[in-house]
Short mmCIF file of C-alpha atoms in Angstrom, two decimals:
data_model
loop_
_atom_site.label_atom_id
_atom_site.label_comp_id
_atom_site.label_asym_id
_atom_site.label_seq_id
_atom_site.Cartn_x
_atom_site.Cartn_y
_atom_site.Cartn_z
CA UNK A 1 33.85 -34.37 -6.30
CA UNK A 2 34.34 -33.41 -9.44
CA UNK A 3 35.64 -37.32 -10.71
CA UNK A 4 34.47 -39.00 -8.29
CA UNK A 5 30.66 -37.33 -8.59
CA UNK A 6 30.58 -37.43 -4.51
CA UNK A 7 27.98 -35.16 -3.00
CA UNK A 8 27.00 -33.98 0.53
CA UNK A 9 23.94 -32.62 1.75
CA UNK A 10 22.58 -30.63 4.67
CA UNK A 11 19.47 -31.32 7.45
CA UNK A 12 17.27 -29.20 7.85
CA UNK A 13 14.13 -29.19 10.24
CA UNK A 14 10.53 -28.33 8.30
CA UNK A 15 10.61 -24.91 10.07
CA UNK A 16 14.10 -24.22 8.74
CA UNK A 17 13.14 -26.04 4.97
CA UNK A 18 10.42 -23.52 5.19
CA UNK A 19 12.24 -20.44 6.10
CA UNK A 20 15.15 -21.24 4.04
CA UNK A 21 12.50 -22.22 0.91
CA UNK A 22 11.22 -18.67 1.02
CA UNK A 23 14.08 -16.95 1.71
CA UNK A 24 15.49 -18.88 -1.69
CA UNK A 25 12.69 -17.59 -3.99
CA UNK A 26 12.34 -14.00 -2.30
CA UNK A 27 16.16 -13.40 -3.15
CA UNK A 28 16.89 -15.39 -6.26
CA UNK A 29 18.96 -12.78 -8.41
CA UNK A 30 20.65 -11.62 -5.15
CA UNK A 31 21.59 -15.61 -4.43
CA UNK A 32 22.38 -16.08 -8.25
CA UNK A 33 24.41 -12.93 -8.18
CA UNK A 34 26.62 -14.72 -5.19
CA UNK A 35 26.87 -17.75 -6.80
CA UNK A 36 27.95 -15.79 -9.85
CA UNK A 37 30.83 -14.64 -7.57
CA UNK A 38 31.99 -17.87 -6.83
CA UNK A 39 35.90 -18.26 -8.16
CA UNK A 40 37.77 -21.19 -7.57
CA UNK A 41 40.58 -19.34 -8.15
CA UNK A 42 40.20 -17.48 -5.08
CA UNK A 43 39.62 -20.07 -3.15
CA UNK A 44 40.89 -20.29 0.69
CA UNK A 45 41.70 -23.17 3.17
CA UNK A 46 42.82 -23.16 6.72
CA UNK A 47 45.55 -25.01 5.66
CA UNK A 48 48.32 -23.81 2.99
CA UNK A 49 49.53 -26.77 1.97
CA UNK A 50 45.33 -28.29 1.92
CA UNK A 51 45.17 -25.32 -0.79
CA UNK A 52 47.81 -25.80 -2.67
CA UNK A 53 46.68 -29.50 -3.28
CA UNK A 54 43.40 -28.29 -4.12
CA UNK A 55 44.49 -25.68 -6.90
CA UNK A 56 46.74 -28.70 -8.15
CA UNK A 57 43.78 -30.91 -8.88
CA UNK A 58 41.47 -28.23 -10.12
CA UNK A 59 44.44 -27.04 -12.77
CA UNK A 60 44.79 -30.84 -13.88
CA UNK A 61 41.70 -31.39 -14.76
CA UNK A 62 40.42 -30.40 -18.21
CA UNK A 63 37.74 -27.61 -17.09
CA UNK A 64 40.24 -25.85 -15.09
CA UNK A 65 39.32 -23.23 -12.91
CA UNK A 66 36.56 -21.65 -15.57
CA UNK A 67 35.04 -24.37 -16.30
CA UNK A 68 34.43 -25.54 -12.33
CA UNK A 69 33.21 -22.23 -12.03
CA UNK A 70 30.51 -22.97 -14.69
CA UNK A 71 29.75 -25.93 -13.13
CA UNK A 72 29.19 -24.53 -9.66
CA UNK A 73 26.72 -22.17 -11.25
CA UNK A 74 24.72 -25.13 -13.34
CA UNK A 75 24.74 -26.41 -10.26
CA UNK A 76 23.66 -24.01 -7.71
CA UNK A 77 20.73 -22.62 -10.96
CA UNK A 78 19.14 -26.54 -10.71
CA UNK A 79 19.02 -26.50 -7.18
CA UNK A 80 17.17 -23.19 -6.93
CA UNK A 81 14.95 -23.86 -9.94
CA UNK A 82 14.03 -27.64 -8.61
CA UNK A 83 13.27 -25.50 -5.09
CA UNK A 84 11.02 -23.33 -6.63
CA UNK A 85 9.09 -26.06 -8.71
CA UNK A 86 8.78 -27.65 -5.42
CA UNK A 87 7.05 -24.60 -3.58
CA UNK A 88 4.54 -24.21 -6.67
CA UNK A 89 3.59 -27.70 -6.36
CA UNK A 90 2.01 -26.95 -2.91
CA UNK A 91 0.83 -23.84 -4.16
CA UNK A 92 -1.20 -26.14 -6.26
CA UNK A 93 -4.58 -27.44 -5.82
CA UNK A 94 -5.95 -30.87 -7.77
CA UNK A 95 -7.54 -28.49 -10.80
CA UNK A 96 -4.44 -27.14 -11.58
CA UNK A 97 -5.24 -23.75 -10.83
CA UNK A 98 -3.20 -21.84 -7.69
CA UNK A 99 -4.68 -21.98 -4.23
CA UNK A 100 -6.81 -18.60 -3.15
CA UNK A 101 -4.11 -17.44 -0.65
CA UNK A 102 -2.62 -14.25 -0.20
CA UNK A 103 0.72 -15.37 0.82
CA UNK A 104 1.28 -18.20 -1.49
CA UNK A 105 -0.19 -15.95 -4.30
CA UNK A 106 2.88 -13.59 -3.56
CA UNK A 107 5.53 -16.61 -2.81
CA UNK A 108 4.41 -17.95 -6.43
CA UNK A 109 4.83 -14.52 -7.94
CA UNK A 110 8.45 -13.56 -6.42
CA UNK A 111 9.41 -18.01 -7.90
CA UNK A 112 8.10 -16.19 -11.51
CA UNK A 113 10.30 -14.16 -10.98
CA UNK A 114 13.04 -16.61 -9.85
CA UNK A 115 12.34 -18.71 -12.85
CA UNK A 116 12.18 -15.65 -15.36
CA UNK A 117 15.81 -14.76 -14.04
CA UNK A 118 17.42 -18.30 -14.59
CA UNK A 119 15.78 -17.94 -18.30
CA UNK A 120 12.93 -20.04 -17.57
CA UNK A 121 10.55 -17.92 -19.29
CA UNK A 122 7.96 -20.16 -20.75
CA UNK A 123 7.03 -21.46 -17.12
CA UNK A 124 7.51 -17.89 -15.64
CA UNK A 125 5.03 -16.93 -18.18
CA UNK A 126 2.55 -19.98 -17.35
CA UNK A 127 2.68 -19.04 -13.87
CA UNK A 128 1.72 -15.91 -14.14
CA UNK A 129 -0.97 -16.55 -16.18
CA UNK A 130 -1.77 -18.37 -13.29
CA UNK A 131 -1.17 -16.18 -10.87
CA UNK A 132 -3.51 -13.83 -12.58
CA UNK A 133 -6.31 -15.49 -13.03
CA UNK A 134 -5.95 -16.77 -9.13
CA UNK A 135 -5.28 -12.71 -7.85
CA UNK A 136 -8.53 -11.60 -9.72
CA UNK A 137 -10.23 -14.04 -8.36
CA UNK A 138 -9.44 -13.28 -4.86
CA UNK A 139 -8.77 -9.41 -5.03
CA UNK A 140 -10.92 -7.96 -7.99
CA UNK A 141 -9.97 -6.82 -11.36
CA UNK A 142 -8.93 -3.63 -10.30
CA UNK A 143 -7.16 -4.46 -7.44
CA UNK A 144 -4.00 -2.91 -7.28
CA UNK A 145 -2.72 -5.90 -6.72
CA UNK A 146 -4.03 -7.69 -9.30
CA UNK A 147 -2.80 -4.79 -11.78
CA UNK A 148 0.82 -5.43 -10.67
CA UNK A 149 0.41 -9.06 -11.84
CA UNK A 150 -0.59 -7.89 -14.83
CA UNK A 151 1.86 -5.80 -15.69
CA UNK A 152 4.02 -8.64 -14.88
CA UNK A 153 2.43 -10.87 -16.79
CA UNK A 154 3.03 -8.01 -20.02
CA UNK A 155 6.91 -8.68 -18.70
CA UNK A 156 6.51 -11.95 -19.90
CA UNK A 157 4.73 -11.84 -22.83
CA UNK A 158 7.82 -9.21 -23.92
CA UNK A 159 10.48 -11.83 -22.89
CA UNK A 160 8.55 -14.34 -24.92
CA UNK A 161 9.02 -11.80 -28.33
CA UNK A 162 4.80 -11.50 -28.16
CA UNK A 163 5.71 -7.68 -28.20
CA UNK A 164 2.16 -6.75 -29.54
CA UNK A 165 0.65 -8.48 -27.26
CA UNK A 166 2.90 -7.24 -24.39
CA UNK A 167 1.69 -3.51 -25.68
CA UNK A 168 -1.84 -4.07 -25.41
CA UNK A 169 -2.31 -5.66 -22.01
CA UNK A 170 0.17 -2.89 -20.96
CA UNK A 171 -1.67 -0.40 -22.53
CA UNK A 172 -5.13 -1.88 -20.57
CA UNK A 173 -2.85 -1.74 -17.68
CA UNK A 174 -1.95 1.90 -17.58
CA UNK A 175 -5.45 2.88 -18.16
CA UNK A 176 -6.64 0.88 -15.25
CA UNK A 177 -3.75 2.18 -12.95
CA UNK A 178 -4.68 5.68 -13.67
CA UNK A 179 -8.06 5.43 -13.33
CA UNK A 180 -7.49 3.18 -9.76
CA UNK A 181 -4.28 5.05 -8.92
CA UNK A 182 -3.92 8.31 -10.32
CA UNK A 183 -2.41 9.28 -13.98
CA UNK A 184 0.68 10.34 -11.66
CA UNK A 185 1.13 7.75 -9.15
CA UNK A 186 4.56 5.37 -9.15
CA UNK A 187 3.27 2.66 -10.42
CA UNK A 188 0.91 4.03 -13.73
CA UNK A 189 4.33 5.82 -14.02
CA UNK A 190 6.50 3.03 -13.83
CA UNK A 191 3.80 0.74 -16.15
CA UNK A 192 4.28 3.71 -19.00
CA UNK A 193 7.84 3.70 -18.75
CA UNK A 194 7.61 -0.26 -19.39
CA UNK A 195 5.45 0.54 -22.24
CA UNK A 196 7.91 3.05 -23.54
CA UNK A 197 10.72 0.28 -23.07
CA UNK A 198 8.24 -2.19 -25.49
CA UNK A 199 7.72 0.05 -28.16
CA UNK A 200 11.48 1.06 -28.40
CA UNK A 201 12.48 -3.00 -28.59
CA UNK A 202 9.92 -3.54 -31.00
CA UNK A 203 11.17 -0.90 -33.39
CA UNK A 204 8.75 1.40 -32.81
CA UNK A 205 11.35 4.26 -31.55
CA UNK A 206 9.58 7.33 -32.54
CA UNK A 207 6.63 6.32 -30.43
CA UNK A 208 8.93 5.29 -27.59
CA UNK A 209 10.64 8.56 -27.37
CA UNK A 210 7.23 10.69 -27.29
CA UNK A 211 5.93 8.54 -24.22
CA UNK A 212 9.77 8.62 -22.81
CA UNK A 213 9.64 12.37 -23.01
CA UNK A 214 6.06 12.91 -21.47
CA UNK A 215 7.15 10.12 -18.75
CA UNK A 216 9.73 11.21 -17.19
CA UNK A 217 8.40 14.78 -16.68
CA UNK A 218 5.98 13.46 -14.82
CA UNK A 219 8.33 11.45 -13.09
CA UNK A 220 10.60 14.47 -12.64
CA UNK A 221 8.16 16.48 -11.37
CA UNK A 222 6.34 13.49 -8.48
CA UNK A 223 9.38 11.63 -8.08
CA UNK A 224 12.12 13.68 -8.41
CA UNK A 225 14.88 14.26 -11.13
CA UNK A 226 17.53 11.99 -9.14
CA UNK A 227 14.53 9.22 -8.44
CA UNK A 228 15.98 5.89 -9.14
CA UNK A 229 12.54 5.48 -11.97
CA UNK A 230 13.76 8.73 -13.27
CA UNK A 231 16.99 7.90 -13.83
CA UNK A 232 15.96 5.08 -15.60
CA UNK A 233 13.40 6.53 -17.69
CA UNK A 234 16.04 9.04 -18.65
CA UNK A 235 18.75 6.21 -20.05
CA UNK A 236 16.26 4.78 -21.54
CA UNK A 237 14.89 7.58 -23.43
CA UNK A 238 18.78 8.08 -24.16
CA UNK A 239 19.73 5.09 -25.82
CA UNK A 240 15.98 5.73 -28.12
CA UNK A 241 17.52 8.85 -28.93
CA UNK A 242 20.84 7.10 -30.47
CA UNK A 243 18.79 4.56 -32.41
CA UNK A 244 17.15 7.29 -33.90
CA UNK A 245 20.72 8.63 -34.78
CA UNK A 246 20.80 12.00 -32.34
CA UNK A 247 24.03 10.40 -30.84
CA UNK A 248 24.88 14.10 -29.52
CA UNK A 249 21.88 14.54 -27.54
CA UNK A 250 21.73 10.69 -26.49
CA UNK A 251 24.98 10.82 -25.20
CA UNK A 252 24.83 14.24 -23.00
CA UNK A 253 21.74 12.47 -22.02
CA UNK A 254 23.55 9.56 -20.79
CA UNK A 255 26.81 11.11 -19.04
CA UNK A 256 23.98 13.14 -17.00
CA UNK A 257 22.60 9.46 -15.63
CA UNK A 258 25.52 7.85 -14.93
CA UNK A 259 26.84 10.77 -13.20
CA UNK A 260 23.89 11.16 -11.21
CA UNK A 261 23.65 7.36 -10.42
CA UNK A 262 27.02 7.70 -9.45
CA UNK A 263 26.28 10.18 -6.94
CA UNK A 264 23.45 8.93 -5.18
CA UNK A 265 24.41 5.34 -5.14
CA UNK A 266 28.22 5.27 -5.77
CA UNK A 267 30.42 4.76 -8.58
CA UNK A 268 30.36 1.33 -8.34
CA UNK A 269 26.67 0.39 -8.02
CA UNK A 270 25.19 -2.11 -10.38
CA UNK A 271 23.22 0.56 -12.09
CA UNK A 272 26.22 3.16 -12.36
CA UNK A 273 27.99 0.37 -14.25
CA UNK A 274 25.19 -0.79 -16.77
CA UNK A 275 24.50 2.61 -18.00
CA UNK A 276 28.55 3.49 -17.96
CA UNK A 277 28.55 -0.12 -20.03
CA UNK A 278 25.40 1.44 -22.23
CA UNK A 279 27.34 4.66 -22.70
CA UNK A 280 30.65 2.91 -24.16
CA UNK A 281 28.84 0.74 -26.04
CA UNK A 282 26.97 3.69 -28.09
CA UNK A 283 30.42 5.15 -28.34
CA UNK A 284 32.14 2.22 -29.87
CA UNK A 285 29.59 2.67 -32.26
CA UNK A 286 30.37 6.00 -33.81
CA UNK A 287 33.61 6.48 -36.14
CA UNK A 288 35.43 9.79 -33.71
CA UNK A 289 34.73 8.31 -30.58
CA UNK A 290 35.38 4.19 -30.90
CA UNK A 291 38.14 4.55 -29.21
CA UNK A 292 36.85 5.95 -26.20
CA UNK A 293 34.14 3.65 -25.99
CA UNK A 294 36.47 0.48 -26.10
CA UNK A 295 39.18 2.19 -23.32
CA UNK A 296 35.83 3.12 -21.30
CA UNK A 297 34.18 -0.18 -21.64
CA UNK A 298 37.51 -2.33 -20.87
CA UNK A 299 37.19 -0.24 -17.50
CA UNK A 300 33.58 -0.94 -16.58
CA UNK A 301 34.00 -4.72 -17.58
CA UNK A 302 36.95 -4.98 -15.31
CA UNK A 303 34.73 -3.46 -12.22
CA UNK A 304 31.65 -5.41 -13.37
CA UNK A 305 33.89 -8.73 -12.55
CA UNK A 306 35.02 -7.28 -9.58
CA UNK A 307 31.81 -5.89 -8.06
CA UNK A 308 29.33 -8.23 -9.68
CA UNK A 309 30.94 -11.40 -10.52
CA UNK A 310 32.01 -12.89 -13.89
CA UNK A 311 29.01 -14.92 -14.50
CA UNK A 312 26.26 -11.61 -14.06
CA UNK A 313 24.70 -10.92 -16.80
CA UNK A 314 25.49 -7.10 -17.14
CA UNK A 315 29.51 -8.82 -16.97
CA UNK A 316 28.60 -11.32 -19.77
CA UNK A 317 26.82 -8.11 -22.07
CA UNK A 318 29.50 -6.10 -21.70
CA UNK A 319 31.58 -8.59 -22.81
CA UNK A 320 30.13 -9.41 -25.56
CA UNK A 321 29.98 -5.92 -26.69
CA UNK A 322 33.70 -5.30 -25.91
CA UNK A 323 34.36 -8.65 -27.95
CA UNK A 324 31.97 -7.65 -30.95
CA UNK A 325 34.22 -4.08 -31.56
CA UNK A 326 37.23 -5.67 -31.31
CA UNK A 327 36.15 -8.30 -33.99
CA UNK A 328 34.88 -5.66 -36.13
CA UNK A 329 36.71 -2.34 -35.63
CA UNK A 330 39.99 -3.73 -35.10
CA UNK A 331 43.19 -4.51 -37.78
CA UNK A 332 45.27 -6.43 -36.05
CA UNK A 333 44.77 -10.09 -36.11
CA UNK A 334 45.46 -10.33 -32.12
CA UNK A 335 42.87 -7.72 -31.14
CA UNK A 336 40.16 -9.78 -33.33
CA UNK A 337 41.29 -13.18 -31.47
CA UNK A 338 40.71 -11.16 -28.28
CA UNK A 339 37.62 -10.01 -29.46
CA UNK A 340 36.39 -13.64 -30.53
CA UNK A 341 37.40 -14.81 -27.21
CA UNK A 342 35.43 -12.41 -25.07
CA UNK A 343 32.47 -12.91 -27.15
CA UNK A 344 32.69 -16.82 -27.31
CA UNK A 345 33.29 -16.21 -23.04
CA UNK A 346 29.90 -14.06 -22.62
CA UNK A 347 28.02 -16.56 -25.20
CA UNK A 348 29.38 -19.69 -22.79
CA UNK A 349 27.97 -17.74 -19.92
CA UNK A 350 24.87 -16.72 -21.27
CA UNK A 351 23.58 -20.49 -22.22
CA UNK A 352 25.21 -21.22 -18.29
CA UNK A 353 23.29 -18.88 -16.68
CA UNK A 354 20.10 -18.19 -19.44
CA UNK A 355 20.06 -21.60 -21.03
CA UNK A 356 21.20 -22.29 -24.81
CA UNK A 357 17.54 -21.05 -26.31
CA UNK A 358 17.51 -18.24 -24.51
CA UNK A 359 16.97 -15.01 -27.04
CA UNK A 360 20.39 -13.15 -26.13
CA UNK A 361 22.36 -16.14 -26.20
CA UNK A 362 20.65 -17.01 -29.21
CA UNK A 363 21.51 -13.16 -30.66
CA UNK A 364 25.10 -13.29 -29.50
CA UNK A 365 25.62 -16.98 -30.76
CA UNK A 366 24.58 -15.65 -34.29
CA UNK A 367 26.68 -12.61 -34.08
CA UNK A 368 29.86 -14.79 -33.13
CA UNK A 369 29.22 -17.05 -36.12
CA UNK A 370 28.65 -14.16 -38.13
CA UNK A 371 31.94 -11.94 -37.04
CA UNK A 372 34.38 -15.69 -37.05
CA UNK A 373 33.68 -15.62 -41.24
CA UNK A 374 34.67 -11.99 -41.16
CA UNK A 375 38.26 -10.38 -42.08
CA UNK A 376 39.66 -7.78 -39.56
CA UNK A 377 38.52 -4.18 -40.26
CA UNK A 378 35.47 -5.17 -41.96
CA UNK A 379 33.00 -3.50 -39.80
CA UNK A 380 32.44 -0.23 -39.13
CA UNK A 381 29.38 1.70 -38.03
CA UNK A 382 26.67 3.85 -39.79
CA UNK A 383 27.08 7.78 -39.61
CA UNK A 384 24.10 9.50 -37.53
CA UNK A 385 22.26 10.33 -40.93
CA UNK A 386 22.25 6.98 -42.47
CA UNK A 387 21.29 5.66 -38.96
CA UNK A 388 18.31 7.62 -38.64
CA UNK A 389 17.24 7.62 -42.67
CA UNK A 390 17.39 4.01 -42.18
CA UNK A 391 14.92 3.85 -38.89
CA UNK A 392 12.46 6.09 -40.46
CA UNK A 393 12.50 3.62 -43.32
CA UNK A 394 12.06 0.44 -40.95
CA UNK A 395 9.14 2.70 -39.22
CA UNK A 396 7.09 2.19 -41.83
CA UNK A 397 7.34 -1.72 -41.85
CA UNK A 398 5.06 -4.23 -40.30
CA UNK A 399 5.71 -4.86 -36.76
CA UNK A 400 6.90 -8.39 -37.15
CA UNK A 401 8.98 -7.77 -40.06
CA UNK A 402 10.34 -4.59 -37.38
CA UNK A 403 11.40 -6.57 -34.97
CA UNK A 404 13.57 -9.38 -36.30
CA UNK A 405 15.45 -6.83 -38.89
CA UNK A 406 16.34 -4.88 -36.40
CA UNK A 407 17.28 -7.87 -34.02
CA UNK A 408 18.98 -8.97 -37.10
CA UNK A 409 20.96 -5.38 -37.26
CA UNK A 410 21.21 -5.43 -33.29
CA UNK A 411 19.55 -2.09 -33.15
CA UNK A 412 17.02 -3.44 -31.11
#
C-alpha cells in the first residue's frame, strides 16, 4: 500500500457511523494514544513466512519501519480530524452559529477537545468560542455548565500564547464558580489551579506559587492529600518552586508526588511517569545531580515507549529533554550525536503528531538548531542563586517581554 497507494475501506450502517462517530470524538487521546502504539516492527501474521515477506518490504523501502510508523499516525490523525469536522458540520445551523442542543453542544465540546489534542488549536479555539456563546444561550451565564466552557475556552486562549487574556476570563471564571459553586468546590478548585498553571507559564512565578500554596490546602483539606487534583497541584507548585531556584524544596516536593502517584495508581501510570520525567529533568539541570537525572530519565523514557507508545507526547518530551543534556552536558562527541538524535526524533514526532507550527515543536526545533552550532561541553546550568536573582529580575518585566525570554531560556 505503501507504493502502490492502494486503500480499503469499511461499511458501516448510519446507526453504526453514528455510534462509531461519537465514540471517535469522546475518546480521541485514548484512540491517538493506540495509534501512537502502533509498531510495524512488532507486527504479527498468521503465517511465518507471510511475515517475514512483510518485514522484507517494509526494511527495503526508504522510510523503514519509523517512518511507516509516522505515516500510520498522519494517517490515522486525518481521519479522526476529517471525522470530527464532519460531526460539527451537522452541529451547524445556516447562521453559522451551533444548534441549541444539549447533546450536540457536549459532542462539539469533547471534538474541541479532539482537535486541541491533534494541535488544531486555532479551530479548537473557534469552536469554543462557539460553543460558548451557544451554552449561554441555552443554559444561562452562570450555569455551571456554561462556566466549564469557559474555563475551557481560557484553555485555549493559553494554548494560543493570549496568556493575559487566558488570566482574566479565568479569573471571571473562578469568581463566578465560587459564588455559583462554593469557594471550595472541585471545580472553582480545579479553575484556580489552572490559573496558578497560567501565571507560572507566563513568568509570573511568584504569583503562581502564592495561589499554588493556598490551592492545594484547600484541595488537601476537601479532596484529600492523595486526590488525583492534589497531586497535581502539588507538582505543579514543585516545578514553580525550581524556577524560582529552591531546587531543594522543589525536589522533596516532587519525590513526595511521584511516590504517591505511584502508589495509588501504579508505578507505571501515565501520570507516575510524567512527573518521574519532570523530576529528572529538574535534576539534569543542577551541576551535583546531572547525572542522576540523565540515568533516571533514560529509565522513564524507556517505560514511556513501552507503556505509552513512541509517538505520545510525554515519550516525545522526554526525549527531547534526554537529547537536549546530552547535547549540552556531555564531552564526548558520541553522547552529543546521541543527544542530537533523540532530539531531532521527538522534534519529527512532535510536527507528526502536533503539526510543524505547533509552539513545542516550534521551541524544540529552535533548541535543536541552536545546540547543532554548539561544541560538546558548552552548556551547563545556572546555580540556584543566579537562577532565582535572575527570575526576580525578569519579574519586573512586561508580561510580553516575560514570556518569550523565558520561552527563549526554556524556563517557561
Amino acid at each position: 500500500t505503501v507504493e502502490t497507494g492502494s486503500r480499503f475501506s469499511v461499511c458501516l450502517s448510519p446507526a453504526e457511523r453514528q455510534s462509531f462517530e461519537h465514540a471517535v470524538n469522546d475518546s480521541c487521546a485514548a484512540i491517538m494514544n493506540a495509534f501512537a502504539d502502533v509498531d510495524v516492527a512488532t507486527s504479527e501474521a498468521g503465517n511465518p513466512d507471510d511475515l517475514t515477506m512483510i518485514m522484507r518490504a517494509v526494511e527495503a523501502t526508504d522510510a523503514g519501519c519509523a517512518g511507516i510508523n509516522r505515516m500510520v499516525f498522519q494517517q490515522m490523525r486525518g481521519w479522526v480530524k476529517q471525522i470530527a469536522q464532519q460531526v460539527v458540520s451537522e452541529c451547524t445551523m445556516t447562521d453559522g452559529k451551533l444548534v441549541r442542543d444539549d447533546y450536540k453542544l457536549m459532542l462539539v465540546g469533547n471534538i474541541a477537545s479532539a482537535l486541541d489534542f491533534l494541535g488544531e488549536t486555532d479551530e479548537s479555539f473557534r469552536l469554543r468560542e462557539l460553543d460558548l456563546e451557544a451554552t449561554t444561550s441555552l443554559f444561562g451565564p452562570t450555569n455551571p455548565r456554561t462556566l466549564a466552557v469557559k474555563g475551557n475556552l481560557a484553555n485555549s486562549l493559553k494554548h494560543l500564547g493570549r496568556s493575559e487574556e487566558a488570566r482574566h476570563l479565568l479569573q471571571e471564571t473562578i469568581a463566578q464558580k465560587a459564588q455559583v459553586q462554593g469557594a471550595t468546590h472541585p471545580d472553582t478548585l480545579r479553575e484556580q489551579s489552572q490559573m496558578a498553571n497560567t501565571l507560572k507559564d507566563s513568568g509570573r512565578t511568584r504569583e503562581a506559587v502564592g495561589l499554588y500554596e493556598q490551592t492545594l490546602s484547600a484541595m488537601e483539606q476537601c479532596l484529600g492529600p492523595k486526590s488525583t487534583d492534589a497531586l497535581l497541584t502539588k507538582g505543579n507548585y514543585a516545578h514553580a518552586l525550581f524556577n524560582l531556584g529552591e531546587h531543594d524544596r522543589s525536589f522533596a516536593l516532587q519525590e513526595e508526588v511521584v511516590a504517591d502517584f505511584s502508589a495509588t495508581m501504579g508505578p507505571s501510570h501515565k501520570l507516575t511517569l510524567w512527573f518521574t520525567s519532570r523530576l529528572a529533568f529538574g535534576l539534569t539541570r543542577t551541576a551535583d545531580r546531572a547525572g542522576e537525572g540523565a540515568a533516571m530519565l533514560r529509565r522513564v523514557l524507556l517505560k514511556q515507549i513501552e507503556q505509552l507508545g513512541p509517538m505520545h507526547i510525554d515519550t516525545l518530551l522526554s526525549k527531547a529533554d534526554l537529547g537536549a543534556h546530552l547535547c549540552t552536558r556531555s564531552e564526548s562527541d558520541e553522547s552529543v550525536n546521541e543527544g542530537r538524535q533523540l532530539l531531532q526524533e521527538a522534534v519529527d514526532g512532535l510536527s507528526t503528531e502536533y503539526g510543524p507550527r505547533h509552539p513545542l515543536t516550534q521551541q524544540y526545533r529552535e533548541q535543536l538548531t541552536r545546540l547543532s552550532r554548539q561544541e560538546p561541553g558548552m552548556g551547563g546550568e545556572m546555580n540556584p542563586q543566579m537562577l532565582a536573582q535572575l527570575m526576580a529580575m525578569v519579574e519586573q518585566m512586561p508580561p510580553s517581554q516575560r514570556a518569550a525570554l523565558l520561552a527563549q531560556m526554556g524556563l517557561s
